[in-house]
CSV table of C-alpha atoms in Angstrom, one decimal:
chain,number,residue,atom,x,y,z
G,1,MET,CA,4.0,-3.6,13.1
G,2,LEU,CA,5.9,-0.7,14.7
G,3,ALA,CA,9.2,-2.0,13.3
G,4,TYR,CA,7.7,-2.2,9.9
G,5,ALA,CA,6.3,1.4,10.1
G,6,VAL,CA,9.6,2.8,11.3
G,7,GLY,CA,11.4,0.9,8.6
G,8,LYS,CA,9.1,2.3,5.9
G,9,ALA,CA,10.1,5.9,6.8
G,10,PHE,CA,13.8,5.2,7.3
G,11,ASN,CA,14.4,2.9,4.3
G,12,GLY,CA,12.4,5.1,1.9
G,13,VAL,CA,14.8,7.9,2.4
G,14,VAL,CA,17.9,5.6,2.2
G,15,ILE,CA,16.5,4.1,-1.1
G,16,ASP,CA,16.3,7.5,-2.7
G,17,VAL,CA,19.9,8.1,-1.9
G,18,VAL,CA,21.3,4.6,-2.6
G,19,GLY,CA,19.1,3.3,-5.4
G,20,GLY,CA,16.1,1.0,-5.8
G,21,ARG,CA,17.5,-2.2,-7.2
G,22,ARG,CA,20.4,-2.4,-4.8
G,23,MET,CA,18.1,-1.9,-1.8
G,24,PHE,CA,15.5,-4.3,-3.2
G,25,LEU,CA,18.0,-7.1,-3.5
G,26,ALA,CA,19.6,-6.2,-0.1
G,27,GLY,CA,16.2,-6.4,1.6
G,28,MET,CA,15.5,-9.9,0.2
G,29,ALA,CA,19.0,-11.1,1.3
G,30,GLY,CA,18.5,-9.7,4.8
G,31,SER,CA,15.1,-11.2,5.1
G,32,ILE,CA,16.4,-14.6,4.0
G,33,VAL,CA,19.1,-14.5,6.7
G,34,ALA,CA,16.6,-13.3,9.4
G,35,THR,CA,14.1,-16.0,8.5
G,36,LEU,CA,16.8,-18.8,8.7
G,37,ALA,CA,18.0,-17.4,12.0
G,38,PHE,CA,14.4,-17.5,13.3
G,39,ALA,CA,14.2,-21.2,12.4
G,40,THR,CA,17.3,-22.0,14.4
G,41,THR,CA,16.6,-20.1,17.6
G,42,GLY,CA,14.6,-21.3,20.6
G,43,SER,CA,14.1,-18.4,23.1
G,44,VAL,CA,11.1,-16.0,23.1
G,45,SER,CA,13.3,-12.9,23.3
G,46,ALA,CA,15.3,-14.1,20.2
G,47,PHE,CA,12.0,-14.8,18.4
G,48,VAL,CA,10.7,-11.3,19.1
G,49,ALA,CA,14.0,-9.6,18.2
G,50,LEU,CA,14.4,-11.5,14.9
G,51,TRP,CA,10.7,-11.0,14.0
G,52,ALA,CA,11.1,-7.2,14.5
G,53,LEU,CA,14.4,-7.2,12.6
G,54,ASN,CA,12.8,-9.1,9.7
G,55,ARG,CA,9.9,-6.7,9.5
G,56,PHE,CA,12.2,-3.8,9.4
G,57,ILE,CA,14.2,-5.3,6.6
G,58,GLN,CA,11.1,-6.3,4.7
G,59,SER,CA,9.9,-2.7,4.7
G,60,MET,CA,12.6,-2.0,2.1
G,61,GLY,CA,10.7,-4.0,-0.6
G,62,TRP,CA,7.8,-1.8,-1.6
G,63,SER,CA,9.6,1.5,-1.6
G,64,ALA,CA,12.4,0.0,-3.6
G,65,LEU,CA,10.0,-1.3,-6.2
G,66,VAL,CA,8.4,2.1,-6.5
G,67,LYS,CA,11.8,3.7,-7.0
G,68,VAL,CA,12.6,1.2,-9.8
G,69,ALA,CA,9.2,1.7,-11.5
G,70,ALA,CA,9.7,5.5,-11.5
G,71,HIS,CA,12.6,4.9,-13.8
G,72,TRP,CA,10.8,2.7,-16.3
G,73,TYR,CA,7.3,4.1,-16.9
G,74,GLU,CA,5.8,7.4,-17.9
G,75,PRO,CA,3.1,9.1,-15.8
G,76,ARG,CA,0.1,8.0,-18.0
G,77,ARG,CA,0.9,4.4,-17.0
G,78,TYR,CA,1.6,4.8,-13.3
G,79,GLY,CA,-1.8,3.7,-12.2
G,80,ARG,CA,-1.8,0.4,-14.2
G,81,VAL,CA,1.8,-0.4,-13.4
G,82,MET,CA,1.6,0.2,-9.7
G,83,ALA,CA,-1.7,-1.7,-9.6
G,84,MET,CA,0.0,-4.8,-11.0
G,85,LEU,CA,2.8,-4.4,-8.5
G,86,SER,CA,0.2,-4.0,-5.7
G,87,LEU,CA,-1.0,-7.5,-6.4
G,88,SER,CA,2.1,-8.7,-4.7
G,89,PHE,CA,0.7,-8.0,-1.3
G,90,LEU,CA,-2.8,-9.2,-2.2
G,91,PHE,CA,-2.5,-12.3,-4.4
G,92,GLY,CA,1.1,-12.9,-3.4
G,93,ASP,CA,0.0,-13.3,0.2
G,94,GLY,CA,-2.6,-15.8,-0.8
G,95,LEU,CA,-0.1,-17.9,-2.8
G,96,GLY,CA,2.3,-17.8,0.1
G,97,ARG,CA,-0.4,-19.1,2.4
G,98,LEU,CA,-1.3,-21.9,0.0
G,99,TRP,CA,2.3,-23.0,-0.4
G,100,LEU,CA,3.3,-23.0,3.2
G,101,GLY,CA,-0.1,-24.2,4.3
G,102,SER,CA,0.3,-27.3,2.1
G,103,LEU,CA,3.5,-28.0,4.0
G,104,VAL,CA,1.8,-27.7,7.3
G,105,ALA,CA,-1.0,-30.0,6.2
G,106,ARG,CA,1.7,-32.6,5.4
G,107,GLY,CA,2.9,-32.5,9.0
G,108,VAL,CA,6.1,-30.4,8.3
G,109,GLY,CA,7.5,-28.9,11.4
G,110,TRP,CA,7.6,-25.1,12.1
G,111,ARG,CA,11.4,-24.8,11.7
G,112,THR,CA,11.2,-26.4,8.3
G,113,ILE,CA,8.4,-24.1,7.3
G,114,PHE,CA,10.6,-21.1,7.9
G,115,VAL,CA,13.5,-22.7,6.0
G,116,ALA,CA,11.1,-23.3,3.1
G,117,ALA,CA,10.0,-19.7,3.2
G,118,ALA,CA,13.6,-18.5,3.1
G,119,ALA,CA,14.4,-20.9,0.2
G,120,THR,CA,11.4,-19.7,-1.8
G,121,LEU,CA,12.5,-16.1,-1.3
G,122,ALA,CA,16.1,-17.0,-2.3
G,123,VAL,CA,14.8,-18.3,-5.7
G,124,VAL,CA,12.9,-15.1,-6.2
G,125,ALA,CA,15.9,-13.0,-5.3
G,126,ALA,CA,18.1,-15.0,-7.7
G,127,VAL,CA,15.7,-14.3,-10.6
G,128,CYS,CA,15.5,-10.6,-9.7
G,129,ALA,CA,19.2,-10.3,-9.5
G,130,ARG,CA,19.4,-11.6,-13.0
G,131,VAL,CA,16.6,-9.8,-14.8
G,132,LEU,CA,15.9,-6.6,-12.8
G,133,HIS,CA,17.6,-3.4,-13.9
G,134,GLU,CA,17.5,-0.1,-12.1
G,135,SER,CA,16.9,2.0,-15.2
G,136,PRO,CA,16.4,1.8,-19.0
G,137,ARG,CA,19.8,3.5,-19.2
G,138,ASP,CA,21.4,0.2,-18.1
G,139,LEU,CA,20.2,-1.2,-21.4
G,140,GLY,CA,21.2,1.8,-23.4
G,141,LEU,CA,17.6,3.1,-23.6
G,142,PRO,CA,16.2,6.6,-22.7
G,143,GLU,CA,14.3,7.2,-19.4
G,144,PRO,CA,10.7,8.3,-19.7
G,145,PRO,CA,9.5,11.7,-18.4
G,146,VAL,CA,8.2,12.2,-14.8
G,147,SER,CA,5.0,13.7,-13.6
G,148,ALA,CA,4.9,17.5,-13.8
G,149,ARG,CA,3.2,17.4,-10.5
G,150,ASN,CA,6.2,16.2,-8.5
G,151,VAL,CA,7.3,18.2,-5.5
G,152,PHE,CA,10.8,18.6,-6.8
G,153,ALA,CA,9.7,20.5,-10.0
G,154,GLY,CA,12.5,20.3,-12.6
G,155,ASP,CA,14.7,18.2,-10.4
G,156,GLY,CA,12.2,15.4,-10.2
G,157,GLY,CA,13.7,13.5,-13.1
G,158,GLU,CA,17.1,13.0,-11.3
G,159,SER,CA,17.7,9.4,-10.2
G,160,ARG,CA,19.3,10.0,-6.8
G,161,ALA,CA,18.7,12.5,-4.0
G,162,ALA,CA,21.8,14.3,-2.7
G,163,GLY,CA,20.9,13.6,1.0
G,164,VAL,CA,18.2,13.4,3.6
G,165,ALA,CA,17.4,17.1,3.8
G,166,ASP,CA,17.4,17.3,0.0
G,167,VAL,CA,14.7,14.6,-0.3
G,168,LEU,CA,12.6,15.4,2.8
G,169,ALA,CA,12.3,19.2,2.6
G,170,PRO,CA,9.9,19.4,-0.4
G,171,TYR,CA,7.5,17.0,1.2
G,172,LEU,CA,7.4,18.8,4.5
G,173,ARG,CA,6.4,22.0,2.6
G,174,SER,CA,3.7,20.2,0.5
G,175,PRO,CA,0.1,20.4,1.8
G,176,ALA,CA,-0.9,17.8,-0.8
G,177,PHE,CA,1.6,15.3,0.6
G,178,TRP,CA,0.3,15.7,4.2
G,179,LEU,CA,-3.3,15.2,3.0
G,180,VAL,CA,-2.3,12.0,1.2
G,181,CYS,CA,-0.7,10.8,4.5
G,182,LEU,CA,-3.9,11.5,6.3
G,183,VAL,CA,-5.9,9.5,3.7
G,184,SER,CA,-3.4,6.7,4.1
G,185,LEU,CA,-3.9,6.6,7.8
G,186,GLY,CA,-7.6,6.4,7.5
G,187,LEU,CA,-7.8,3.9,4.7
G,188,THR,CA,-5.2,1.6,6.2
G,189,LEU,CA,-7.2,1.6,9.4
G,190,VAL,CA,-10.2,0.4,7.5
G,191,ARG,CA,-8.3,-2.2,5.4
G,192,GLU,CA,-6.5,-3.7,8.4
G,193,ALA,CA,-9.7,-3.8,10.4
G,194,PHE,CA,-11.2,-6.1,7.8
G,195,ASN,CA,-8.0,-8.1,7.4
G,196,ALA,CA,-7.9,-8.7,11.2
G,197,TRP,CA,-11.6,-9.0,12.2
G,198,THR,CA,-13.6,-10.3,9.2
G,199,PRO,CA,-13.4,-14.0,10.2
G,200,THR,CA,-14.4,-13.2,13.8
G,201,TYR,CA,-17.3,-11.1,12.6
G,202,LEU,CA,-18.6,-13.9,10.3
G,203,VAL,CA,-18.4,-16.4,13.2
G,204,GLU,CA,-20.1,-14.1,15.8
G,205,VAL,CA,-22.8,-12.6,13.6
G,206,TYR,CA,-23.6,-15.4,11.1
G,207,GLY,CA,-22.6,-18.4,13.2
G,208,LEU,CA,-20.1,-19.8,10.7
G,209,THR,CA,-17.5,-22.3,11.7
G,210,VAL,CA,-13.9,-21.0,12.0
G,211,GLY,CA,-12.8,-22.8,8.8
G,212,ASP,CA,-15.8,-21.6,6.8
G,213,ALA,CA,-15.3,-18.0,8.1
G,214,ALA,CA,-11.6,-18.1,7.1
G,215,GLN,CA,-12.5,-19.2,3.6
G,216,LYS,CA,-15.3,-16.7,3.1
G,217,SER,CA,-13.1,-13.9,4.5
G,218,SER,CA,-10.8,-14.3,1.4
G,219,LEU,CA,-13.6,-12.5,-0.5
G,220,PHE,CA,-12.2,-9.2,0.8
G,221,PRO,CA,-8.6,-9.5,-0.6
G,222,LEU,CA,-9.9,-11.1,-3.8
G,223,VAL,CA,-12.3,-8.3,-4.6
G,224,GLY,CA,-9.7,-5.9,-3.4
G,225,GLY,CA,-7.3,-7.2,-6.0
G,226,VAL,CA,-9.9,-6.7,-8.8
G,227,SER,CA,-10.5,-3.1,-7.5
G,228,VAL,CA,-6.8,-2.3,-7.5
G,229,LEU,CA,-6.5,-3.2,-11.2
G,230,CYS,CA,-9.7,-1.4,-12.2
G,231,VAL,CA,-9.0,1.8,-10.2
G,232,GLY,CA,-5.4,1.9,-11.3
G,233,ALA,CA,-6.5,1.8,-15.0
G,234,TRP,CA,-9.2,4.4,-14.4
G,235,SER,CA,-6.8,6.7,-12.6
G,236,ASP,CA,-4.6,6.8,-15.6
G,237,ARG,CA,-7.5,8.3,-17.6
G,238,ALA,CA,-8.5,10.8,-14.8
G,239,ARG,CA,-7.0,14.3,-14.7
G,240,HIS,CA,-6.5,13.9,-10.9
G,241,ARG,CA,-6.3,10.5,-9.3
G,242,LEU,CA,-7.7,11.6,-6.0
G,243,ALA,CA,-10.7,13.1,-7.7
G,244,LEU,CA,-11.6,9.6,-8.8
G,245,ALA,CA,-11.2,8.3,-5.2
G,246,VAL,CA,-13.9,10.7,-3.7
G,247,PRO,CA,-17.1,9.0,-5.1
G,248,LEU,CA,-15.6,5.6,-4.7
G,249,LEU,CA,-14.9,6.2,-1.0
G,250,CYS,CA,-18.3,7.7,-0.4
G,251,THR,CA,-19.9,4.6,-1.9
G,252,GLY,CA,-17.7,2.5,0.3
G,253,ALA,CA,-18.8,4.5,3.4
G,254,ALA,CA,-22.5,3.9,2.4
G,255,ALA,CA,-21.8,0.1,2.2
G,256,LEU,CA,-20.2,0.2,5.7
G,257,VAL,CA,-23.3,2.0,7.1
G,258,ALA,CA,-25.5,-0.7,5.5
G,259,ILE,CA,-23.4,-3.5,7.1
G,260,ALA,CA,-24.1,-1.9,10.5
G,261,SER,CA,-27.9,-2.2,10.0
G,262,GLY,CA,-29.9,-4.9,11.7
G,263,THR,CA,-31.3,-6.3,8.5
G,264,VAL,CA,-27.9,-7.1,7.1
G,265,MET,CA,-26.9,-8.9,10.3
G,266,HIS,CA,-29.7,-11.4,9.6
G,267,SER,CA,-28.7,-12.1,6.0
G,268,GLU,CA,-25.3,-13.8,5.4
G,269,ARG,CA,-25.5,-13.5,1.6
G,270,LEU,CA,-26.3,-9.7,1.8
G,271,GLY,CA,-23.5,-9.3,4.4
G,272,LEU,CA,-20.9,-10.9,2.1
G,273,VAL,CA,-22.1,-8.8,-0.9
G,274,LEU,CA,-21.6,-5.7,1.2
G,275,LEU,CA,-18.2,-6.8,2.4
G,276,GLY,CA,-17.2,-7.3,-1.2
G,277,ALA,CA,-18.5,-3.8,-2.0
G,278,VAL,CA,-16.4,-2.2,0.8
G,279,ALA,CA,-13.3,-4.0,-0.6
G,280,PHE,CA,-14.0,-2.8,-4.1
G,281,PHE,CA,-14.7,0.8,-3.3
G,282,VAL,CA,-12.0,1.2,-0.6
G,283,ILE,CA,-9.0,-1.0,-1.5
G,284,GLY,CA,-8.6,0.5,-5.0
G,285,PRO,CA,-8.2,4.1,-3.8
G,286,TYR,CA,-6.0,2.8,-1.0
G,287,SER,CA,-3.6,1.2,-3.4
G,288,LEU,CA,-3.2,4.5,-5.3
G,289,LEU,CA,-1.6,6.3,-2.3
G,290,ALA,CA,1.8,4.6,-1.9
G,291,GLY,CA,1.8,3.6,-5.5
G,292,ALA,CA,0.8,5.9,-8.4
G,293,ILE,CA,0.4,9.0,-6.3
G,294,ALA,CA,3.8,8.4,-4.6
G,295,VAL,CA,5.5,8.3,-8.0
G,296,ASP,CA,3.4,11.4,-9.1
G,297,LEU,CA,4.7,13.3,-6.1
G,298,GLY,CA,8.2,12.1,-6.0
G,299,GLY,CA,9.2,11.5,-9.6
G,300,ARG,CA,12.5,9.5,-9.8
G,301,ARG,CA,14.2,11.7,-7.2
G,302,GLY,CA,12.0,11.0,-4.2
G,303,SER,CA,9.4,8.4,-5.0
G,304,ALA,CA,10.7,5.9,-2.4
G,305,THR,CA,10.6,8.5,0.3
G,306,ALA,CA,7.0,9.4,-0.6
G,307,ALA,CA,5.9,5.7,-0.6
G,308,GLY,CA,7.7,5.1,2.7
G,309,LEU,CA,6.3,8.0,4.5
G,310,ILE,CA,2.7,7.5,3.1
G,311,ASP,CA,2.9,3.8,4.2
G,312,THR,CA,4.3,4.8,7.7
G,313,ALA,CA,1.2,7.0,8.2
G,314,GLY,CA,-0.9,4.1,7.1
G,315,TYR,CA,0.6,1.6,9.5
G,316,LEU,CA,0.0,4.0,12.4
G,317,GLY,CA,-3.7,3.7,11.4
G,318,ALA,CA,-3.2,-0.1,11.3
G,319,VAL,CA,-2.0,-0.1,14.9
G,320,ALA,CA,-5.1,1.9,15.9
G,321,SER,CA,-7.4,-0.5,14.0
G,322,GLY,CA,-6.3,-3.5,16.0
G,323,VAL,CA,-7.0,-1.7,19.3
G,324,VAL,CA,-9.9,0.6,18.6
G,325,VAL,CA,-12.1,-1.6,16.3
G,326,GLY,CA,-11.6,-4.7,18.3
G,327,SER,CA,-12.5,-2.9,21.5
G,328,LEU,CA,-15.6,-1.3,20.0
G,329,ALA,CA,-16.8,-4.6,18.6
G,330,GLU,CA,-16.3,-6.4,22.0
G,331,HIS,CA,-17.9,-3.7,24.2
G,332,GLN,CA,-20.4,-1.9,22.0
G,333,GLY,CA,-21.1,-4.3,19.2
G,334,TRP,CA,-20.2,-4.7,15.5
G,335,ALA,CA,-22.7,-2.0,14.4
G,336,VAL,CA,-20.8,0.7,16.3
G,337,ALA,CA,-17.5,-0.5,14.9
G,338,PHE,CA,-18.7,-0.4,11.3
G,339,ARG,CA,-20.2,3.0,11.8
G,340,LEU,CA,-16.8,4.2,13.0
G,341,LEU,CA,-15.2,2.8,9.9
G,342,ALA,CA,-17.8,4.6,7.8
G,343,VAL,CA,-16.9,7.9,9.4
G,344,VAL,CA,-13.2,7.3,8.9
G,345,THR,CA,-13.9,6.5,5.2
G,346,VAL,CA,-15.9,9.7,4.8
G,347,VAL,CA,-13.2,11.8,6.4
G,348,SER,CA,-10.7,10.2,4.1
G,349,ALA,CA,-12.9,11.1,1.1
G,350,GLY,CA,-13.0,14.7,2.3
G,351,ALA,CA,-9.2,14.8,2.6
G,352,CYS,CA,-9.0,13.5,-1.0
G,353,ALA,CA,-11.3,16.2,-2.1
G,354,VAL,CA,-9.3,18.9,-0.3
G,355,CYS,CA,-6.1,17.5,-1.8
G,356,TRP,CA,-7.5,17.5,-5.3
G,357,LEU,CA,-8.7,21.1,-5.0
G,358,GLU,CA,-5.3,22.2,-3.5
G,359,ARG,CA,-3.4,20.6,-6.4
G,360,ARG,CA,-5.9,22.0,-9.0
G,361,GLY,CA,-5.5,25.4,-7.5
G,362,ALA,CA,-1.7,25.2,-7.6
G,363,GLU,CA,-1.9,24.2,-11.3
G,364,LEU,CA,-4.2,27.1,-12.1
G,365,ARG,CA,-1.9,29.5,-10.3
G,366,ALA,CA,1.1,28.1,-12.2
G,367,VAL,CA,-0.7,28.6,-15.5
G,368,ALA,CA,-1.7,32.1,-14.5
G,369,GLY,CA,1.8,32.9,-13.5
G,370,ALA,CA,3.2,31.6,-16.8
G,371,GLY,CA,0.6,33.7,-18.7
G,372,SER,CA,1.6,36.9,-16.8
G,373,HIS,CA,5.2,36.2,-17.6
G,374,VAL,CA,4.5,35.9,-21.3
G,375,HIS,CA,2.4,39.0,-21.2
G,376,ALA,CA,5.1,41.0,-19.4
G,377,ARG,CA,7.6,40.0,-22.1
């Protein structure tokens, strides 16, 4: 997880300097090699090193996709486009488990499983190398405009950053960007807590078998995928994407409080309904952060850096979720753990509200400044 988080920050900057398509293909090629190497080694130290290396390489993927998307789509479509791309880590994960799981069920050995995974990615990489283009300009077409809210102002439409300082400095000066990182930390903590602990919760609270709990826990990513599509489309119609997130997150926090109640812990059906509600009201806003909002903030010039840094903040929250939530559930009970997640969600909603107000204030000041300039002339 740490290698992935570090890779998100480092590779995001590199992608904005080098280019999205090139790094996307390089990431897939590197992951194929690391996965094949994993299948051929036999020592624990080599396993750990190759696993960490592979996670670092894989961290190129999302930021590179964001960079490419920033060249192809206009701001009023960012939400829908990035929602569709976000399904790669929701539905794509499920498809990968089904494919590799079917091989395991047939008695295929673990080394062959990793070879099959590498071969599958090689097919995907070959298709992408053939059909993926960095920009409409590669086909003789014009590039669309970028969001006027990007932190680079008039330079946001440029395809490449000149260097590290060039791409990082505007983010370091942007209060809105830091607030988005805070929201990412909180919502990733909530998301990863459910990803990691939902099967255990269902077994301990409702007495399900491990297999039944694993199947029913798939409700969370399934409903989350539906939420990503809905919220992405809604955000394209909203004046400010984070303004839309505030009521959704507050409703999600209410569902978390309800899960913590004693009544819910005696009703499996109600518990599953509320788990689905949390997924719907939290995962959609979460998906906006390193997707549509990253492209809003970065334009073409710095969208990969925005996505990488926002995700890095999020995965720091993911590390905390594994330690803090698990410890609370073990020593103080699930009710306390869910109340903590509710508090984190409310704080994230508050940060969204502050960010929305800050951006709105900046826009009003810009309009007032433009009016004063016209009046002076």
